[in-house]
PDB file of C-alpha atoms in Angstrom:
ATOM      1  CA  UNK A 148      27.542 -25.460  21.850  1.00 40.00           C
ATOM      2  CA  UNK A 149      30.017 -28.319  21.179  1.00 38.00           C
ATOM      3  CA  UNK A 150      28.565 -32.069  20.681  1.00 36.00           C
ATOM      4  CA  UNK A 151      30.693 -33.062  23.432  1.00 33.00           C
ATOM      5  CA  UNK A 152      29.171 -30.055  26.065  1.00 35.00           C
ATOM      6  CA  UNK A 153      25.638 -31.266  25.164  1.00 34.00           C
ATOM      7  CA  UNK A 154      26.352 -34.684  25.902  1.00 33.00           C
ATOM      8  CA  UNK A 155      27.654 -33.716  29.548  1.00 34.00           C
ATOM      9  CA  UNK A 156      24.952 -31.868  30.334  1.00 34.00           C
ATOM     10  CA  UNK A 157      22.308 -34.805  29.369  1.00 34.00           C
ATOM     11  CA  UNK A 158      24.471 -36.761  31.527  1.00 40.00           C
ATOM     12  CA  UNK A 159      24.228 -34.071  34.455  1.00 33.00           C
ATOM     13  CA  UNK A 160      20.250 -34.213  33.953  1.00 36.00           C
ATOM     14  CA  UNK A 161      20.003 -38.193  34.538  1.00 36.00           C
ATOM     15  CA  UNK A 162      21.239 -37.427  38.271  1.00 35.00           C
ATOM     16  CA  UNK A 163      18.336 -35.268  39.441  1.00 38.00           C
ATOM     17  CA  UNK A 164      16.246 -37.630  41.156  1.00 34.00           C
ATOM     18  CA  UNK A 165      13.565 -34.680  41.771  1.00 40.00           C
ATOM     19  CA  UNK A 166      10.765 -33.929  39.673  1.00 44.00           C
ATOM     20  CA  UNK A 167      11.795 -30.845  37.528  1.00 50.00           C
ATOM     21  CA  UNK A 168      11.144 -28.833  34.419  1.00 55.00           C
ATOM     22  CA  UNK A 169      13.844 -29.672  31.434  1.00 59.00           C
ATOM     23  CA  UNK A 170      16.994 -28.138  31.462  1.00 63.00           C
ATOM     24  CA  UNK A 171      17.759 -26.011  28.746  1.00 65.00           C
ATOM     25  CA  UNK A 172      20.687 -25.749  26.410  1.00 65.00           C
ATOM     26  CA  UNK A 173      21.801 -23.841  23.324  1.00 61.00           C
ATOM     27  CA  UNK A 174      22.524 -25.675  19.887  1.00 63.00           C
ATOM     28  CA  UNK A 175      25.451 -23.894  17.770  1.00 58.00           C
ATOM     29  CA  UNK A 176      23.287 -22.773  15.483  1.00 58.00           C
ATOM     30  CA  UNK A 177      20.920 -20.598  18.094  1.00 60.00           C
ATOM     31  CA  UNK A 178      18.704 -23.662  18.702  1.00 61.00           C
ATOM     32  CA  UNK A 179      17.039 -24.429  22.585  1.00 67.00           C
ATOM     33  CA  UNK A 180      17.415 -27.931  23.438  1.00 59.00           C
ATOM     34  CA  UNK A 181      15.110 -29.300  26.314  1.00 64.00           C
ATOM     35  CA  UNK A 182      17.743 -32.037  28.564  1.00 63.00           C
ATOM     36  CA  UNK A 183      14.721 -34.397  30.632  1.00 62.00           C
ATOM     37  CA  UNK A 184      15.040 -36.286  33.939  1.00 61.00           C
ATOM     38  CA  UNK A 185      14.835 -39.207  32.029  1.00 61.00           C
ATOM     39  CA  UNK A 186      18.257 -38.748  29.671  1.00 60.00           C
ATOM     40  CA  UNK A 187      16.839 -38.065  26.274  1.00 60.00           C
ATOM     41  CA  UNK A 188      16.635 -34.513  24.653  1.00 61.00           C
ATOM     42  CA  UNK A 189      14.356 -32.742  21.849  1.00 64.00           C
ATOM     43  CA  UNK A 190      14.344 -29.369  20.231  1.00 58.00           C
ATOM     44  CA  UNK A 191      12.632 -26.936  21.939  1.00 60.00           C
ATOM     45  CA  UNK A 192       9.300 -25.361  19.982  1.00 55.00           C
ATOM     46  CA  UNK A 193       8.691 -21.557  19.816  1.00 46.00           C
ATOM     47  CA  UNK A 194       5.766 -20.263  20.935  1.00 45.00           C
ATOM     48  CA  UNK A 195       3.645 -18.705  18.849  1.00 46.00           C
ATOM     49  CA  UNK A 196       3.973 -14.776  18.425  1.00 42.00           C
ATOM     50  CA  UNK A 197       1.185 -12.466  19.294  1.00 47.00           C
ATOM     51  CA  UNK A 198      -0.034  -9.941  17.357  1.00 44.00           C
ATOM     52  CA  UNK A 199       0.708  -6.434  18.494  1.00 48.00           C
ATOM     53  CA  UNK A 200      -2.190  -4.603  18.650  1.00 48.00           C
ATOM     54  CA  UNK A 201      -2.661  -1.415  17.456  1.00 50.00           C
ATOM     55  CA  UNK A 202      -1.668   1.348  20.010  1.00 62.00           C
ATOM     56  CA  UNK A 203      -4.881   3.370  21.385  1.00 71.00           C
ATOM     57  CA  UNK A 204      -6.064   6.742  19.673  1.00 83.00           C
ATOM     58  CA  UNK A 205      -3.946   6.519  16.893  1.00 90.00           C
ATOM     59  CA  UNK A 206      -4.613   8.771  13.504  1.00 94.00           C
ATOM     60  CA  UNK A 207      -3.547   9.712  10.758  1.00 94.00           C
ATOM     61  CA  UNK A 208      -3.003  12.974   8.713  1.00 95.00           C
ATOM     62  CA  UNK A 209      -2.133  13.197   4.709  1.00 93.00           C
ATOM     63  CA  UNK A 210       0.084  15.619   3.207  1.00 91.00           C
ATOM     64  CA  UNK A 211       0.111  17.059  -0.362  1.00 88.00           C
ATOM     65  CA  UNK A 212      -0.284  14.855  -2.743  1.00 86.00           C
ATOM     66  CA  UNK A 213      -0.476  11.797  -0.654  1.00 91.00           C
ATOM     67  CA  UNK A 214       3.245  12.282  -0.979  1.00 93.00           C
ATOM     68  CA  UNK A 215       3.314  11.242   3.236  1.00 95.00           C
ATOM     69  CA  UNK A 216       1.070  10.460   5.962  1.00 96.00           C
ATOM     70  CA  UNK A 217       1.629  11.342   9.925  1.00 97.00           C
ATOM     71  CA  UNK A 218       0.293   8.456  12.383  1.00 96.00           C
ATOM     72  CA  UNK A 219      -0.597  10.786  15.380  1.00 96.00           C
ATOM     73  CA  UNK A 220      -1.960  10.432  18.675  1.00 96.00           C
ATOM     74  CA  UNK A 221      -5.307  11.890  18.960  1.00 95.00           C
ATOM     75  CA  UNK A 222      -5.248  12.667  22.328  1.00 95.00           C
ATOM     76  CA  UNK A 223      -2.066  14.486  22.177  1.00 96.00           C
ATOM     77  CA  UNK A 224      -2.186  16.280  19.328  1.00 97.00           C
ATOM     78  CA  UNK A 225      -5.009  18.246  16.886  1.00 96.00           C
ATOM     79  CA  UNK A 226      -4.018  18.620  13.189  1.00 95.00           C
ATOM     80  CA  UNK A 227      -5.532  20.978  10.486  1.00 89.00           C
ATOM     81  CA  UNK A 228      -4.053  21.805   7.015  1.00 86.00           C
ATOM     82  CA  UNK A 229      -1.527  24.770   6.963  1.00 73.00           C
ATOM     83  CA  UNK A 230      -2.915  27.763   6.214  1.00 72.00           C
ATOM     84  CA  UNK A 231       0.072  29.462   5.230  1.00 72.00           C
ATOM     85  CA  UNK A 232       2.508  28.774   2.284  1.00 74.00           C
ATOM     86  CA  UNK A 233       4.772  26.094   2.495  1.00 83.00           C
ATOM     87  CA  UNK A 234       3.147  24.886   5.782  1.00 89.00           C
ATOM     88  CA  UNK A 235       0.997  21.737   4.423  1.00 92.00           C
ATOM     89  CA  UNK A 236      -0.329  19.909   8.341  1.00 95.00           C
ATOM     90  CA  UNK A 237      -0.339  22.275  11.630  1.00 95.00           C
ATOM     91  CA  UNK A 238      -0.184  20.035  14.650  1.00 97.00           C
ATOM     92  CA  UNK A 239      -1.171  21.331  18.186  1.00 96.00           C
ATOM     93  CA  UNK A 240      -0.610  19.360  21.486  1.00 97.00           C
ATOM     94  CA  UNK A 241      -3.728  18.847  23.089  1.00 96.00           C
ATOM     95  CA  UNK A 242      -2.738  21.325  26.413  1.00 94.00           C
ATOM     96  CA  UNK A 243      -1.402  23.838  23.521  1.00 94.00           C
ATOM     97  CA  UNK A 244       2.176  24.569  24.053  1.00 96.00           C
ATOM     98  CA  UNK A 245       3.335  22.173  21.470  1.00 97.00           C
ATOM     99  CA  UNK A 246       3.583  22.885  17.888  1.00 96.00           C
ATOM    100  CA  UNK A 247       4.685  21.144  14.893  1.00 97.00           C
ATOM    101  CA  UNK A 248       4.248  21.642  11.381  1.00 95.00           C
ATOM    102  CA  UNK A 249       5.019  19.806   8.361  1.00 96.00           C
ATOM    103  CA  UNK A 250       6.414  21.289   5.203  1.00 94.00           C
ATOM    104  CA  UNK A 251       6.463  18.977   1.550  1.00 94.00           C
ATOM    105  CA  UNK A 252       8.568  20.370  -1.863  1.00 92.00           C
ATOM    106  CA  UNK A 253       8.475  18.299  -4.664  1.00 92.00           C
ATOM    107  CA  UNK A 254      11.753  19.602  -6.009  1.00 93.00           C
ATOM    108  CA  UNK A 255      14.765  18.004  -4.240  1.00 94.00           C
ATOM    109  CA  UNK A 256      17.134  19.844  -2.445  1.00 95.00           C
ATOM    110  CA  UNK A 257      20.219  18.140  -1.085  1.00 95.00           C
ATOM    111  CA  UNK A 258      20.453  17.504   2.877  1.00 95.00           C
ATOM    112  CA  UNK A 259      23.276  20.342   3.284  1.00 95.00           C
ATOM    113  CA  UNK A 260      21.813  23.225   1.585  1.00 96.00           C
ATOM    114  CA  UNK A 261      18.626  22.149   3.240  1.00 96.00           C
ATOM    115  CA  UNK A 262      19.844  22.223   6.734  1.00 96.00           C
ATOM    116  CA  UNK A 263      21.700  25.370   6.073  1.00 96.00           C
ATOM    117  CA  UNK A 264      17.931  26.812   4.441  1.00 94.00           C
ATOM    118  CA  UNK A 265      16.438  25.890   7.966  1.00 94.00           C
ATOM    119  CA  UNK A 266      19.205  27.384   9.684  1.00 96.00           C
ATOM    120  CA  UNK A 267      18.894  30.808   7.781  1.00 95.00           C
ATOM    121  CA  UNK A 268      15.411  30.476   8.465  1.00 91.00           C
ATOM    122  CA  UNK A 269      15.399  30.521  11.905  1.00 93.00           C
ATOM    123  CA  UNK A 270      18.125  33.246  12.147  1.00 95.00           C
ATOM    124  CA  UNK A 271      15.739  35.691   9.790  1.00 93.00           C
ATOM    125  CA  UNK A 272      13.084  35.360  13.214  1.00 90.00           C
ATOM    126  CA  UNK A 273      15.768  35.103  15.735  1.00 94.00           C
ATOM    127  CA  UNK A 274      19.274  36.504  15.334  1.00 95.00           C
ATOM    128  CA  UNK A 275      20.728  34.600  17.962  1.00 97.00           C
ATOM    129  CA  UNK A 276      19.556  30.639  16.417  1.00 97.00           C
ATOM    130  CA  UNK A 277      22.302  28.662  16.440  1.00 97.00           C
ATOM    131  CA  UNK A 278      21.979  24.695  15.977  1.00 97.00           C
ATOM    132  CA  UNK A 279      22.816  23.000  19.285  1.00 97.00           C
ATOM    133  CA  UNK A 280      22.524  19.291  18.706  1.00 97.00           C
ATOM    134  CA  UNK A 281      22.391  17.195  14.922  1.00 96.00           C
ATOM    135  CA  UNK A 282      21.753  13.696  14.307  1.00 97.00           C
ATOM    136  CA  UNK A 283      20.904  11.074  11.623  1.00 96.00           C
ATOM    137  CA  UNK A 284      18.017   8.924  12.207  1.00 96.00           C
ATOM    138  CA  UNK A 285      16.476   6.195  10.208  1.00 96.00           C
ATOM    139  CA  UNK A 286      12.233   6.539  10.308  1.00 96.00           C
ATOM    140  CA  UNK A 287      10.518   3.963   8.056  1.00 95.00           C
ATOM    141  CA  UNK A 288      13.036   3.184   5.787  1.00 93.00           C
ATOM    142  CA  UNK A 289      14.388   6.773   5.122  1.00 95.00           C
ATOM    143  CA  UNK A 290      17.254   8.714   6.247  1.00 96.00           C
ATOM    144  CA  UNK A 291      16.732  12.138   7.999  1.00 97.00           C
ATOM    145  CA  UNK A 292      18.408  14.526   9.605  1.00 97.00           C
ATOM    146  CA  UNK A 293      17.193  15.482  13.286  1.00 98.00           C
ATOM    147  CA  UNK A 294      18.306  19.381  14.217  1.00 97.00           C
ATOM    148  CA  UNK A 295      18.299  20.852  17.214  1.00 98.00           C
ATOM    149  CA  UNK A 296      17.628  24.618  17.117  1.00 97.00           C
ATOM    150  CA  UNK A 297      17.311  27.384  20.063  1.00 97.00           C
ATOM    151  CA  UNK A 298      16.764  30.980  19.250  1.00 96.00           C
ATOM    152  CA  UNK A 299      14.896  33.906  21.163  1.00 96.00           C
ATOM    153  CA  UNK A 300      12.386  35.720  19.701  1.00 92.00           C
ATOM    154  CA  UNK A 301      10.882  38.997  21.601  1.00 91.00           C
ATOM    155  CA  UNK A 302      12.796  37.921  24.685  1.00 94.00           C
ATOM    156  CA  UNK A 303      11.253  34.387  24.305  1.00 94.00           C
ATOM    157  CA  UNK A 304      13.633  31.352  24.282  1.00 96.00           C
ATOM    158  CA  UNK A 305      12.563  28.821  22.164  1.00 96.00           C
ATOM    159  CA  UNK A 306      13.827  25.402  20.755  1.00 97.00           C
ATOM    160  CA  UNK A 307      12.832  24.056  17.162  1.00 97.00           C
ATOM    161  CA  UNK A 308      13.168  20.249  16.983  1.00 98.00           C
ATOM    162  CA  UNK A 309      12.852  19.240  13.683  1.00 97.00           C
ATOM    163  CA  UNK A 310      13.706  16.162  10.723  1.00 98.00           C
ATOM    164  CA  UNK A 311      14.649  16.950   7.319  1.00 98.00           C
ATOM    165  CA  UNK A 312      15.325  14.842   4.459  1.00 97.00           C
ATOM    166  CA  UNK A 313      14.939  14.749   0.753  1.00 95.00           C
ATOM    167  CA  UNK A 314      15.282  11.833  -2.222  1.00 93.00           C
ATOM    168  CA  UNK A 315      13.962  11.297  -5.012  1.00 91.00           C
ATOM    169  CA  UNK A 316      10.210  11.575  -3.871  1.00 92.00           C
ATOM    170  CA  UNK A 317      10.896  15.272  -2.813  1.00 94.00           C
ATOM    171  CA  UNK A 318      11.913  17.147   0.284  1.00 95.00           C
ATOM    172  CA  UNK A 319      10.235  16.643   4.057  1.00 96.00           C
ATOM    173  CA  UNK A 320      10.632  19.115   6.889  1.00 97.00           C
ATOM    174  CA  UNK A 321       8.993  17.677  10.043  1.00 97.00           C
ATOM    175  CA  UNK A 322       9.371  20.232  12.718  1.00 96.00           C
ATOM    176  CA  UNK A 323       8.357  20.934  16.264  1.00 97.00           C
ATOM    177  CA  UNK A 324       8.602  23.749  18.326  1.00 96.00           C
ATOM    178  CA  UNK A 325       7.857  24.928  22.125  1.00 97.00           C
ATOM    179  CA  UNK A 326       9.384  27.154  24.304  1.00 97.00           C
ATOM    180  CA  UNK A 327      12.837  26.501  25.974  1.00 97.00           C
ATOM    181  CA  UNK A 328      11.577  25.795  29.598  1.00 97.00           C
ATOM    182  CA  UNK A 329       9.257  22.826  28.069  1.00 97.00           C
ATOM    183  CA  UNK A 330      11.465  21.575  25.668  1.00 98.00           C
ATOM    184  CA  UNK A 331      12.205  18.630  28.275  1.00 97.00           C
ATOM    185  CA  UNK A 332       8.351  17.730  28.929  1.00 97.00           C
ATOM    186  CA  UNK A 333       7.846  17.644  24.977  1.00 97.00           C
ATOM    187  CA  UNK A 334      10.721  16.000  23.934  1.00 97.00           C
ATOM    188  CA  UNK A 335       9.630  12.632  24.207  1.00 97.00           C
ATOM    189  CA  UNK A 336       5.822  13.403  22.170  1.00 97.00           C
ATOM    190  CA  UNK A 337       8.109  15.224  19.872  1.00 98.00           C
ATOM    191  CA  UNK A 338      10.392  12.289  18.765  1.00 97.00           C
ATOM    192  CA  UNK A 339       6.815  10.231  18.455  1.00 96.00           C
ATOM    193  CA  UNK A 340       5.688  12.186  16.059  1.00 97.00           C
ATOM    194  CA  UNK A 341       8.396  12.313  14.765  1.00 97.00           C
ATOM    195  CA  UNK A 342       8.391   8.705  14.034  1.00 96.00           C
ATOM    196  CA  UNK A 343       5.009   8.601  12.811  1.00 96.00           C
ATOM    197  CA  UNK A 344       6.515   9.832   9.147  1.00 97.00           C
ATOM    198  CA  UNK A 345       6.154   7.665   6.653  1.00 95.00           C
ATOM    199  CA  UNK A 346       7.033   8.852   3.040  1.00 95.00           C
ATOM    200  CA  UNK A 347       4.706   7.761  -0.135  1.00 89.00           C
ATOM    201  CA  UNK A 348       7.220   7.289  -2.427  1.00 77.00           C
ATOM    202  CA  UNK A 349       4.773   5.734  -4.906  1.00 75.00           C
ATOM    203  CA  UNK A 350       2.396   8.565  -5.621  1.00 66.00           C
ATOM    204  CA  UNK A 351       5.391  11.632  -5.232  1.00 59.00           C
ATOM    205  CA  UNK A 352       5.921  13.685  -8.599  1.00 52.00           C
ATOM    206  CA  UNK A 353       9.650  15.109  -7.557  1.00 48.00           C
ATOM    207  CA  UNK A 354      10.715  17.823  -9.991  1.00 49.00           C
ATOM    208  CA  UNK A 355      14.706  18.098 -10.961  1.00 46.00           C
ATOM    209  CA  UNK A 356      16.378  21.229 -10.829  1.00 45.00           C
ATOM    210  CA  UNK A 357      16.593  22.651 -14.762  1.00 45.00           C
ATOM    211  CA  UNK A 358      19.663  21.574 -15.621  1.00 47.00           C
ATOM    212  CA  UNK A 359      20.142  18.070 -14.004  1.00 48.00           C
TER     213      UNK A 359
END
């Protein structure tokens, strides 16, 4: 705000006879100035920020390694290590008709080829799989791609919902899964847990391709 539109308004201020809170006014440099009854003006003082607390029933789950950790929501979801090569953490939604399941690689492969892998993955369970929606999101500091996945599989329809991304640390395959008519009810706990990734870069051991 201009010098000269501050000084108007501190003029403005001296004709309220009433009792009143300050006026308040913005500097040109984002600052709130507080115009009293009485003419004068001062800088406005922030109030002090509250903590955020924690959110309720929050956990969390550790991959191989230690190369990433899963903040989960204990009432929604029960995890358990993968049983099954490459699965590393199983995730089940609390009522049982959402999945998820997390899969680590140390080596790196490069975001194409890996959406393509997950792609040709899906098609070797369910001819028909075809991706349906792709995005780039940013989840603590990394970049991953979010696919969108429907296939049918015995006559069921399902939708995979996954993120994939890879770096230096390694590659990271977070995806979940339901059935087509309760994709909409799980989206939402999906993207959550989604979110909850966080990638240990620190303590990762990628391994290069020979040749690299």
């Amino acid at each position: 705000m201009k010098i000269l539109s501050l000084l108007v308004l501190l003029g403005l201020a001296t004709l309220n006879l009433r009792a009143a809170p300050p006026l308040q006014a913005k500097t040109d440099d984002g600052r709130t100035v507080l115009l009293k009854e009485d003419g004068t003006w001062s800088f406005a003082t922030s109030a002090p920020t509250k903590k955020r607390a924690a959110p309720a029933n929050m956990a969390r789950a550790s991959g191989r390694r230690d190369a990433y950790h899963i903040a989960y929501n204990s009432k929604k979801w029960r995890v358990k290590k993968g049983n099954q090569d490459p699965i590393d953490l199983n995730f089940v939604s609390s009522d049982g008709d959402g999945y998820a399941m997390a899969i680590y690689e140390r080596l790196f492969i490069p975001i194409d080829s890996l959406i393509d892998i997950a792609l040709q993955n899906a098609i070797s369970a369910a001819p028909d799989a075809e991706i349906i929606g792709k995005e780039t999101v940013q989840i603590n500091g990394h970049e991953f791609v979010r696919l969108k996945i429907r296939g049918t599989i015995q006559d069921i329809k399902f939708v995979y919902y996954g993120i994939y991304g890879s770096g230096d640390w390694g590659t990271l395959q977070l995806v979940c899964y339901t059935g087509e008519n309760l994709f909409s009810e799980y989206k939402i706990q999906f993207e959550e847990l989604h979110s909850g990734l966080e990638v240990n870069a620190a303590t990762a051991a990628p391994e290069k391709a020979s040749g690299d």
